[in-house]
PDB file of C-alpha atoms in Angstrom:
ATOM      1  CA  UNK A   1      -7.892 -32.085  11.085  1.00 83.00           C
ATOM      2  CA  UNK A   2     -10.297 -31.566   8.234  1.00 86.00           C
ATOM      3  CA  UNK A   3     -11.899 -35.189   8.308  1.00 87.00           C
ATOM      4  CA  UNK A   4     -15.024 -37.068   8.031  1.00 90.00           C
ATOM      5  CA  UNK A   5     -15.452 -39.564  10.256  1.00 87.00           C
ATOM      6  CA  UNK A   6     -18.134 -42.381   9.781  1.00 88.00           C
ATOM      7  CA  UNK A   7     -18.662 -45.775  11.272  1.00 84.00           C
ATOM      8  CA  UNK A   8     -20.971 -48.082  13.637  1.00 84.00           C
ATOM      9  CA  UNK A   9     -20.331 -50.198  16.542  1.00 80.00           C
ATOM     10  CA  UNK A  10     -22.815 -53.035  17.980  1.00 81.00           C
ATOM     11  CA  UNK A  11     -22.950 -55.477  20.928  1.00 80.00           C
ATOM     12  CA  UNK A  12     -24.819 -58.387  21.389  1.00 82.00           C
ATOM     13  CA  UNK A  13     -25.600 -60.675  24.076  1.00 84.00           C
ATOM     14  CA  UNK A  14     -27.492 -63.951  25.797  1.00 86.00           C
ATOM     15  CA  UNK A  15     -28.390 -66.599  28.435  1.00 80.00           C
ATOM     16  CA  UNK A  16     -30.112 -69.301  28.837  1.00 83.00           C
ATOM     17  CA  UNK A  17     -31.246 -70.977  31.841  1.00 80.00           C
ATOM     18  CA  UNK A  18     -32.325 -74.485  32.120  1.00 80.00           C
ATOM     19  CA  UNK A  19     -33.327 -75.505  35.686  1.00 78.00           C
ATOM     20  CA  UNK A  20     -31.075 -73.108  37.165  1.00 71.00           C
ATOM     21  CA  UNK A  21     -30.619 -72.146  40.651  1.00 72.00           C
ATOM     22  CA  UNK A  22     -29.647 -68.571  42.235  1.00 67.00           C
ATOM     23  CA  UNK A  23     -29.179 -68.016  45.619  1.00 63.00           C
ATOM     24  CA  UNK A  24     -33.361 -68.439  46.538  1.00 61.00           C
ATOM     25  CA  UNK A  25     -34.403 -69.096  43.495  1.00 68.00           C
ATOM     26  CA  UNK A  26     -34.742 -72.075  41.897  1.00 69.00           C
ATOM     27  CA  UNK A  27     -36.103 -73.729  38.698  1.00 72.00           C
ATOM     28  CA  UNK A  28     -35.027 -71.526  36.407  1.00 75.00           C
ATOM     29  CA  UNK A  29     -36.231 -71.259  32.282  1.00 79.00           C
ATOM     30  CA  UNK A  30     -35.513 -68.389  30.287  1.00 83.00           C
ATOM     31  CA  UNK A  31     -34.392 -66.978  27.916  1.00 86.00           C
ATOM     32  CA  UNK A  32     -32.782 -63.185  26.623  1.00 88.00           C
ATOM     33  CA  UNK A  33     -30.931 -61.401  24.696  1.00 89.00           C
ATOM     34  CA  UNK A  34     -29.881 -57.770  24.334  1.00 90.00           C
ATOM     35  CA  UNK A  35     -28.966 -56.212  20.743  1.00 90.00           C
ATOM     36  CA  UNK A  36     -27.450 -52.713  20.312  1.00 88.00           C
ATOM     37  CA  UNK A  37     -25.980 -50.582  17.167  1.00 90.00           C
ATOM     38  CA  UNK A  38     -25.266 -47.092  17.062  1.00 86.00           C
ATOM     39  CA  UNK A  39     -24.161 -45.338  13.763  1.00 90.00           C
ATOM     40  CA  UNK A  40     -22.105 -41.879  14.045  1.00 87.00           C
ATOM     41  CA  UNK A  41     -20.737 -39.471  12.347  1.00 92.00           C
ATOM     42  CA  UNK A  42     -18.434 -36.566  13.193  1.00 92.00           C
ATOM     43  CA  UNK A  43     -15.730 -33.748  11.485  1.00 93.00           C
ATOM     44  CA  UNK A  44     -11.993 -33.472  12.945  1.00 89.00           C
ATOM     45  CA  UNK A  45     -11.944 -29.713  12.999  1.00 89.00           C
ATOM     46  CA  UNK A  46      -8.772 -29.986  14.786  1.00 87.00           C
ATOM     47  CA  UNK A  47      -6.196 -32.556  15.513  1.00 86.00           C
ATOM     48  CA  UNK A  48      -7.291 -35.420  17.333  1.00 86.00           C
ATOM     49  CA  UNK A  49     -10.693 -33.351  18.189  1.00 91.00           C
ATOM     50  CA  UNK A  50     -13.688 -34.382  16.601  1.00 91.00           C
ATOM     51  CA  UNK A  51     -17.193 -33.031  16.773  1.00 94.00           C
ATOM     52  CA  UNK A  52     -20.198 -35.299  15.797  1.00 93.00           C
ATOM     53  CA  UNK A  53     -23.314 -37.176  16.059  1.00 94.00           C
ATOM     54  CA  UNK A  54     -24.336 -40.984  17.327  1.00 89.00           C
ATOM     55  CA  UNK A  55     -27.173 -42.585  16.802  1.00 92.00           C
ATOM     56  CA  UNK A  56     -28.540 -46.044  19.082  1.00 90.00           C
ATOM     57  CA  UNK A  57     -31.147 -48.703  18.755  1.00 93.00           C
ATOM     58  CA  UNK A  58     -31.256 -51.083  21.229  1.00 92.00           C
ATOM     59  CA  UNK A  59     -33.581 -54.583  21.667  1.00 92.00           C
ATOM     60  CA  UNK A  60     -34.052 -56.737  24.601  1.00 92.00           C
ATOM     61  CA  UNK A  61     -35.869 -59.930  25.217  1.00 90.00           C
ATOM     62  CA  UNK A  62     -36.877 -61.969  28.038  1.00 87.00           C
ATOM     63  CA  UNK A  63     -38.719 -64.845  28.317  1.00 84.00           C
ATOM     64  CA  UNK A  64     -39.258 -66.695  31.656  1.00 82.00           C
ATOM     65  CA  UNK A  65     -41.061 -69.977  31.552  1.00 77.00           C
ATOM     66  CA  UNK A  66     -40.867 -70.727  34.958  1.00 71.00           C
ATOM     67  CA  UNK A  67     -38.851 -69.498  38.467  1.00 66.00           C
ATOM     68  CA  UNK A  68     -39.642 -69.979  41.970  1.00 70.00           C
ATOM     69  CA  UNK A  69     -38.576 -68.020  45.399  1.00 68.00           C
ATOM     70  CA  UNK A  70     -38.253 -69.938  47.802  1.00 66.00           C
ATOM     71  CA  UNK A  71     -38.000 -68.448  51.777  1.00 65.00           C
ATOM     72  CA  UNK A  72     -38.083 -70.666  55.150  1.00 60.00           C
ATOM     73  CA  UNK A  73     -39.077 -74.279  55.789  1.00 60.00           C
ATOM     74  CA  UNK A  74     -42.089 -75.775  53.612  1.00 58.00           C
ATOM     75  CA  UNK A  75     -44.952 -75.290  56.643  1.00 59.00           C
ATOM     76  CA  UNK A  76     -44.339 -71.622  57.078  1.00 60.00           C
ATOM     77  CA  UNK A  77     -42.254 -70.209  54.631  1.00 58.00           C
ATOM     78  CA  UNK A  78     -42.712 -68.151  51.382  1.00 64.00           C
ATOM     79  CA  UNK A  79     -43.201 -69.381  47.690  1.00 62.00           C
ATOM     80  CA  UNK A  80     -43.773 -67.149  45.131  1.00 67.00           C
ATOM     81  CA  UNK A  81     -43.672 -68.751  41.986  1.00 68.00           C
ATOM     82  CA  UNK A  82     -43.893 -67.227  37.689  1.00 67.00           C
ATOM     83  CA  UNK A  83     -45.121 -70.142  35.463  1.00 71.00           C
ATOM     84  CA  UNK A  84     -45.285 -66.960  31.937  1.00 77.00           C
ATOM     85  CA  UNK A  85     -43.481 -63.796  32.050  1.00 80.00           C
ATOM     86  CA  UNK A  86     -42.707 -62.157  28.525  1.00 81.00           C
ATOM     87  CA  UNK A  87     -41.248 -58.725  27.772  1.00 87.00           C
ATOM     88  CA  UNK A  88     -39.794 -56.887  24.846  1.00 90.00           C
ATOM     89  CA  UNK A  89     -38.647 -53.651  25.341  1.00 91.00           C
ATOM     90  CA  UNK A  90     -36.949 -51.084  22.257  1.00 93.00           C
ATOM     91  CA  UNK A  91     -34.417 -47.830  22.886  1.00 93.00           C
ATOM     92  CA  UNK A  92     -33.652 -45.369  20.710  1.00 93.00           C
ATOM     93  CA  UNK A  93     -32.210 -42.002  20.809  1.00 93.00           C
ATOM     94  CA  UNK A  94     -29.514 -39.557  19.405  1.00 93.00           C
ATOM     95  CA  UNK A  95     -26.562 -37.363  21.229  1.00 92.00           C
ATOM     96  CA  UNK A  96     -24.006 -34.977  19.821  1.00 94.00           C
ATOM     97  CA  UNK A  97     -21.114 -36.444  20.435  1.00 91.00           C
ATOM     98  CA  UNK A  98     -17.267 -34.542  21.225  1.00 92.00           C
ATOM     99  CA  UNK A  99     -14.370 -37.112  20.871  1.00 89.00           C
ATOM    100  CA  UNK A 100     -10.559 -36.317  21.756  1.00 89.00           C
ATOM    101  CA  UNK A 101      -7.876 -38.756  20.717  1.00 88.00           C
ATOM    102  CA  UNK A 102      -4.530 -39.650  22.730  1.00 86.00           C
ATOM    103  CA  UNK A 103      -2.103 -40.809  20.401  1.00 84.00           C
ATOM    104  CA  UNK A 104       0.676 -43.423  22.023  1.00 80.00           C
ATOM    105  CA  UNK A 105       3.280 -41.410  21.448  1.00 74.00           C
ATOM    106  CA  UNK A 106       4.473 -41.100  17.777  1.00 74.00           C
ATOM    107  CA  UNK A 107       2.494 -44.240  17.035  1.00 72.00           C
ATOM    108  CA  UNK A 108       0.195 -43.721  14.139  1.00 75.00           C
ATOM    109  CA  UNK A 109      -2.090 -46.948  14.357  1.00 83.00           C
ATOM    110  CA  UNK A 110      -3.059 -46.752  17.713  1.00 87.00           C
ATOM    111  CA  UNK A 111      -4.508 -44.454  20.103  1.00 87.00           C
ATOM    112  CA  UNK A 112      -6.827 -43.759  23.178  1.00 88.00           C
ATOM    113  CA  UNK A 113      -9.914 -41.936  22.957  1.00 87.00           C
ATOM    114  CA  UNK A 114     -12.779 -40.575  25.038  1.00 86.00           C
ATOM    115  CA  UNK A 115     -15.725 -39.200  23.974  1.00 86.00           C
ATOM    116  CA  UNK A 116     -18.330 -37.157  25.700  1.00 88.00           C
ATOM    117  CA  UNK A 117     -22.405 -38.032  24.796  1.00 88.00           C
ATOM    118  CA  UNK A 118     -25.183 -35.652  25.374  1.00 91.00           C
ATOM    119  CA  UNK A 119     -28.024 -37.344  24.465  1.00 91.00           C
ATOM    120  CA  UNK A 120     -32.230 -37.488  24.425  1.00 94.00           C
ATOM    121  CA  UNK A 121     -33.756 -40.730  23.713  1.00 93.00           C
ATOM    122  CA  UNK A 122     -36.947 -42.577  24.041  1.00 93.00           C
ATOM    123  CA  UNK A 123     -38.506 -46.403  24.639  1.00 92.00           C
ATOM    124  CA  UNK A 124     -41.328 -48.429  24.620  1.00 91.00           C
ATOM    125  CA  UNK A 125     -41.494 -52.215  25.797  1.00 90.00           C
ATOM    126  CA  UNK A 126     -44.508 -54.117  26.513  1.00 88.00           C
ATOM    127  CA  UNK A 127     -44.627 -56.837  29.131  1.00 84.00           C
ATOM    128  CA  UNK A 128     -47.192 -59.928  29.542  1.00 82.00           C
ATOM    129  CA  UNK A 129     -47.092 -62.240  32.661  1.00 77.00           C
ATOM    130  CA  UNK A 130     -49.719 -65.156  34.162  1.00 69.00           C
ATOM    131  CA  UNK A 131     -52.340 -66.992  33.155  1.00 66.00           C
ATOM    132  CA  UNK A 132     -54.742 -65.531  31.925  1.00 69.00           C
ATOM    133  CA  UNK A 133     -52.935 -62.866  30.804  1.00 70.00           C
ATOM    134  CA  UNK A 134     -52.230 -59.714  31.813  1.00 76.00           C
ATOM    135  CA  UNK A 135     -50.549 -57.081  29.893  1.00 81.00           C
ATOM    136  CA  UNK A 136     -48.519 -53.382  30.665  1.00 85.00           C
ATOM    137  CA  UNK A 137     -47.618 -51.052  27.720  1.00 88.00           C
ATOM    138  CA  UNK A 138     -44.960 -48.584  28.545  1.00 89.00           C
ATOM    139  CA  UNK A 139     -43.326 -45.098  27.016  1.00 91.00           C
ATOM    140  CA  UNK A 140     -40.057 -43.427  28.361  1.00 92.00           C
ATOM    141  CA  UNK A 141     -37.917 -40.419  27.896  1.00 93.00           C
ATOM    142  CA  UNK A 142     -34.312 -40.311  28.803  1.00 92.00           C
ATOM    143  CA  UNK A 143     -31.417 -37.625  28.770  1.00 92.00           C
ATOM    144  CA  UNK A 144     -28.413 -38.507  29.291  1.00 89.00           C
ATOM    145  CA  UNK A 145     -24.518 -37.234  30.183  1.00 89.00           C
ATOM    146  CA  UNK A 146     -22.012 -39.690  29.986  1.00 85.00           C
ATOM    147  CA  UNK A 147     -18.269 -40.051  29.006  1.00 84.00           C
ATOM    148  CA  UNK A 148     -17.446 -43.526  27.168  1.00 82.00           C
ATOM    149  CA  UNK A 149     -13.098 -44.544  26.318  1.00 83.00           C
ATOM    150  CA  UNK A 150     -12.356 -46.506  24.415  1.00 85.00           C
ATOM    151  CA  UNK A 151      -9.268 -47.614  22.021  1.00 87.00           C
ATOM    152  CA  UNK A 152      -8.712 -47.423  18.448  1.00 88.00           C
ATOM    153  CA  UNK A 153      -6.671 -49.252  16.313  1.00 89.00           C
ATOM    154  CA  UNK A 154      -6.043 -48.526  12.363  1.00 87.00           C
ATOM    155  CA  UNK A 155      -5.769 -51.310  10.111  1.00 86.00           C
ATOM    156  CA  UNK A 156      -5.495 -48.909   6.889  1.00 84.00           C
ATOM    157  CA  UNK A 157      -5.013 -44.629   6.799  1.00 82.00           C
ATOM    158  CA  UNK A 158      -8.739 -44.525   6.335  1.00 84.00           C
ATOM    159  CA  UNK A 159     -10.527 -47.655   7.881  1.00 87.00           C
ATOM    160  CA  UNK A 160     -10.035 -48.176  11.732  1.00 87.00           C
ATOM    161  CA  UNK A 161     -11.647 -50.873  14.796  1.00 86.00           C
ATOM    162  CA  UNK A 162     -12.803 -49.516  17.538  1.00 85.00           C
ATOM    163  CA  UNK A 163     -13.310 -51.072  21.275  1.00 83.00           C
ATOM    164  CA  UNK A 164     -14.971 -48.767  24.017  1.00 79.00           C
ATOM    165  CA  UNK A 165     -16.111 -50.345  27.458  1.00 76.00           C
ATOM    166  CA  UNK A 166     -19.165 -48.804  29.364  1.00 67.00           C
ATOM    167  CA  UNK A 167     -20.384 -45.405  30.382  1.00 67.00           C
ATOM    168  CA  UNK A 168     -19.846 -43.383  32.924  1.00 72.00           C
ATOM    169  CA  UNK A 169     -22.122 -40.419  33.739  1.00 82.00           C
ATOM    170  CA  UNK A 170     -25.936 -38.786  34.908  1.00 87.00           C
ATOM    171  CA  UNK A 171     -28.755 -39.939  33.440  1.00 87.00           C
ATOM    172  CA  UNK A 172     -32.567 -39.340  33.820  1.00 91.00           C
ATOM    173  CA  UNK A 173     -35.532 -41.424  33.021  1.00 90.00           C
ATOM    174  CA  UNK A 174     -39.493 -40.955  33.051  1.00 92.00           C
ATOM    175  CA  UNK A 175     -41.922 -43.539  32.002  1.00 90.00           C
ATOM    176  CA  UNK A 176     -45.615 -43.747  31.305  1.00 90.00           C
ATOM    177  CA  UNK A 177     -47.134 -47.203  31.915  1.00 85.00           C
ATOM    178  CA  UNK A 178     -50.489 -48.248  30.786  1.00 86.00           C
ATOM    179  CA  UNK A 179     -51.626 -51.765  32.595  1.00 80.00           C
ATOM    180  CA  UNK A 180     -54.653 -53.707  31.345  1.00 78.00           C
ATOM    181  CA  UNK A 181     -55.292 -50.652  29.380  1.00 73.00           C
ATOM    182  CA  UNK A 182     -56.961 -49.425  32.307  1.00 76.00           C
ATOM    183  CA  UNK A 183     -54.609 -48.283  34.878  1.00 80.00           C
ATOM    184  CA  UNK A 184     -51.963 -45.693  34.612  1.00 84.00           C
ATOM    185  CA  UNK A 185     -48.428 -45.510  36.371  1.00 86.00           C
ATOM    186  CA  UNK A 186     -45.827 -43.077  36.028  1.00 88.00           C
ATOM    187  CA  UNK A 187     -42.025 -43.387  37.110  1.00 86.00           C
ATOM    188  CA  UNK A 188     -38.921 -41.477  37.608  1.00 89.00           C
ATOM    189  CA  UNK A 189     -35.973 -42.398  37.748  1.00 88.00           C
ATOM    190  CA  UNK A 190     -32.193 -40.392  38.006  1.00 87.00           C
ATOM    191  CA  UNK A 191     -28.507 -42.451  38.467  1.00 83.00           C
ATOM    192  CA  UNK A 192     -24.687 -40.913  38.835  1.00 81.00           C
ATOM    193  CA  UNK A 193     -22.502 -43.501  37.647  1.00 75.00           C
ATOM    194  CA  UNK A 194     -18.720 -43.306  37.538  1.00 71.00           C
ATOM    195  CA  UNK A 195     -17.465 -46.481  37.263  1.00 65.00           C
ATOM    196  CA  UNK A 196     -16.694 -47.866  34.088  1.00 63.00           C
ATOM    197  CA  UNK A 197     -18.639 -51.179  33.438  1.00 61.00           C
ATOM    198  CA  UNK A 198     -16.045 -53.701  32.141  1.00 59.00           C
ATOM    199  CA  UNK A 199     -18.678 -55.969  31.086  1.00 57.00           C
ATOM    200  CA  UNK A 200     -20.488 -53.416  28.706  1.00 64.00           C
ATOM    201  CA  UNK A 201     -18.151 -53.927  25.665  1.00 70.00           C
ATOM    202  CA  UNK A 202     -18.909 -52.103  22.204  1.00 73.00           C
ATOM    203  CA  UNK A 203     -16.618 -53.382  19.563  1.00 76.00           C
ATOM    204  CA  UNK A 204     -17.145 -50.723  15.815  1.00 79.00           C
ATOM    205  CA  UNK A 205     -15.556 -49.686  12.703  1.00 79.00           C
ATOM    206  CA  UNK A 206     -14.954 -46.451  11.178  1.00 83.00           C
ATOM    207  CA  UNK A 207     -13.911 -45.037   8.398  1.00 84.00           C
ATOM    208  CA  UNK A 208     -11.792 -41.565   8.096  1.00 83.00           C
ATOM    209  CA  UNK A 209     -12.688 -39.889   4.772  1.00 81.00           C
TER     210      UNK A 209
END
């Protein structure tokens, strides 16, 4: 009770593909990658309850050189084929953020947490596919409910790591698409989620002032 808390977490990741083959599709080049760091900040106004804010940025890439689906027998079946497809797409947004730790016991350097996110955010990504080009420019708007864990471990009284896997909860999505700069799409989307992705891991550090 009665502390600042301050710190940043970030995951990163990749493929590459290099003639790859999945299921129906074969010939496989690309690349991706997926970047993502979100700053907080937040006052224990009680023990093990903390009240805050979180900031995230978020980058993805991918780049597909070439791909092919490939459906039935040669004569009669289907081929659809990408020889160029390019997109870049950038998140941000804020939530206020309420965190409650779970001590192990009488341990003092470790403990669970979970922490629940309300948060508005927004996007835009551009995409570019065939030859000659052909371009789509896109802006979103997102809310969000979710409810991350995650563990904490403290290396010092005021410096701690941090390790939190996925997010479960509602979120909402709209998008305004601009293709060609002549035609105009709009999309919706909404998703309940409450499994926790193991695969989505955030590893941070913060610092208790």
């Amino acid at each position: 009770k009665g502390q600042w808390i301050s710190g940043i977490s970030a995951s990163f990741s990749t493929h590459s593909n290099d003639n790859y083959t999945f299921v129906v599709i074969e010939g496989i080049n690309s690349k991706g990658h997926t970047v993502r760091i979100a700053p907080m900040v937040a006052y224990a106004f009680g023990n093990n309850i903390a009240l805050g804010a979180r900031f995230t940025y978020t980058r993805t890439f991918l780049r597909i050189d070439s791909g092919s689906v490939q459906l039935g027998d040669d004569d009669i079946g289907i081929d659809l084929k990408v020889d160029s497809y390019y997109s870049l797409k950038h998140t941000y947004g804020g939530a206020l953020i309420w965190r409650q730790y779970i001590p192990f016991g009488g341990n003092k350097r470790f403990a669970l947490f979970s922490e629940i996110q309300l948060g508005v955010g927004g996007s835009q990504a551009k995409f570019a596919s065939d030859t000659p080009v052909r371009g789509t420019y896109e802006k979103g708007t997102s809310f969000s409910l979710g409810v991350t864990p995650g563990l904490v471990a403290f290396a010092t009284n005021n410096m701690a790591f941090e390790v939190n896997v996925g997010v479960m909860g509602i979120t909402y999505n709209h998008v305004k698409q601009v293709h060609n700069q002549v035609t105009v799409g709009k999309r919706s989307t909404s998703m309940m989620n409450f499994k926790v992705n193991i695969f989505s891991i955030g590893v941070g550090m913060a610092f208790y002032l």
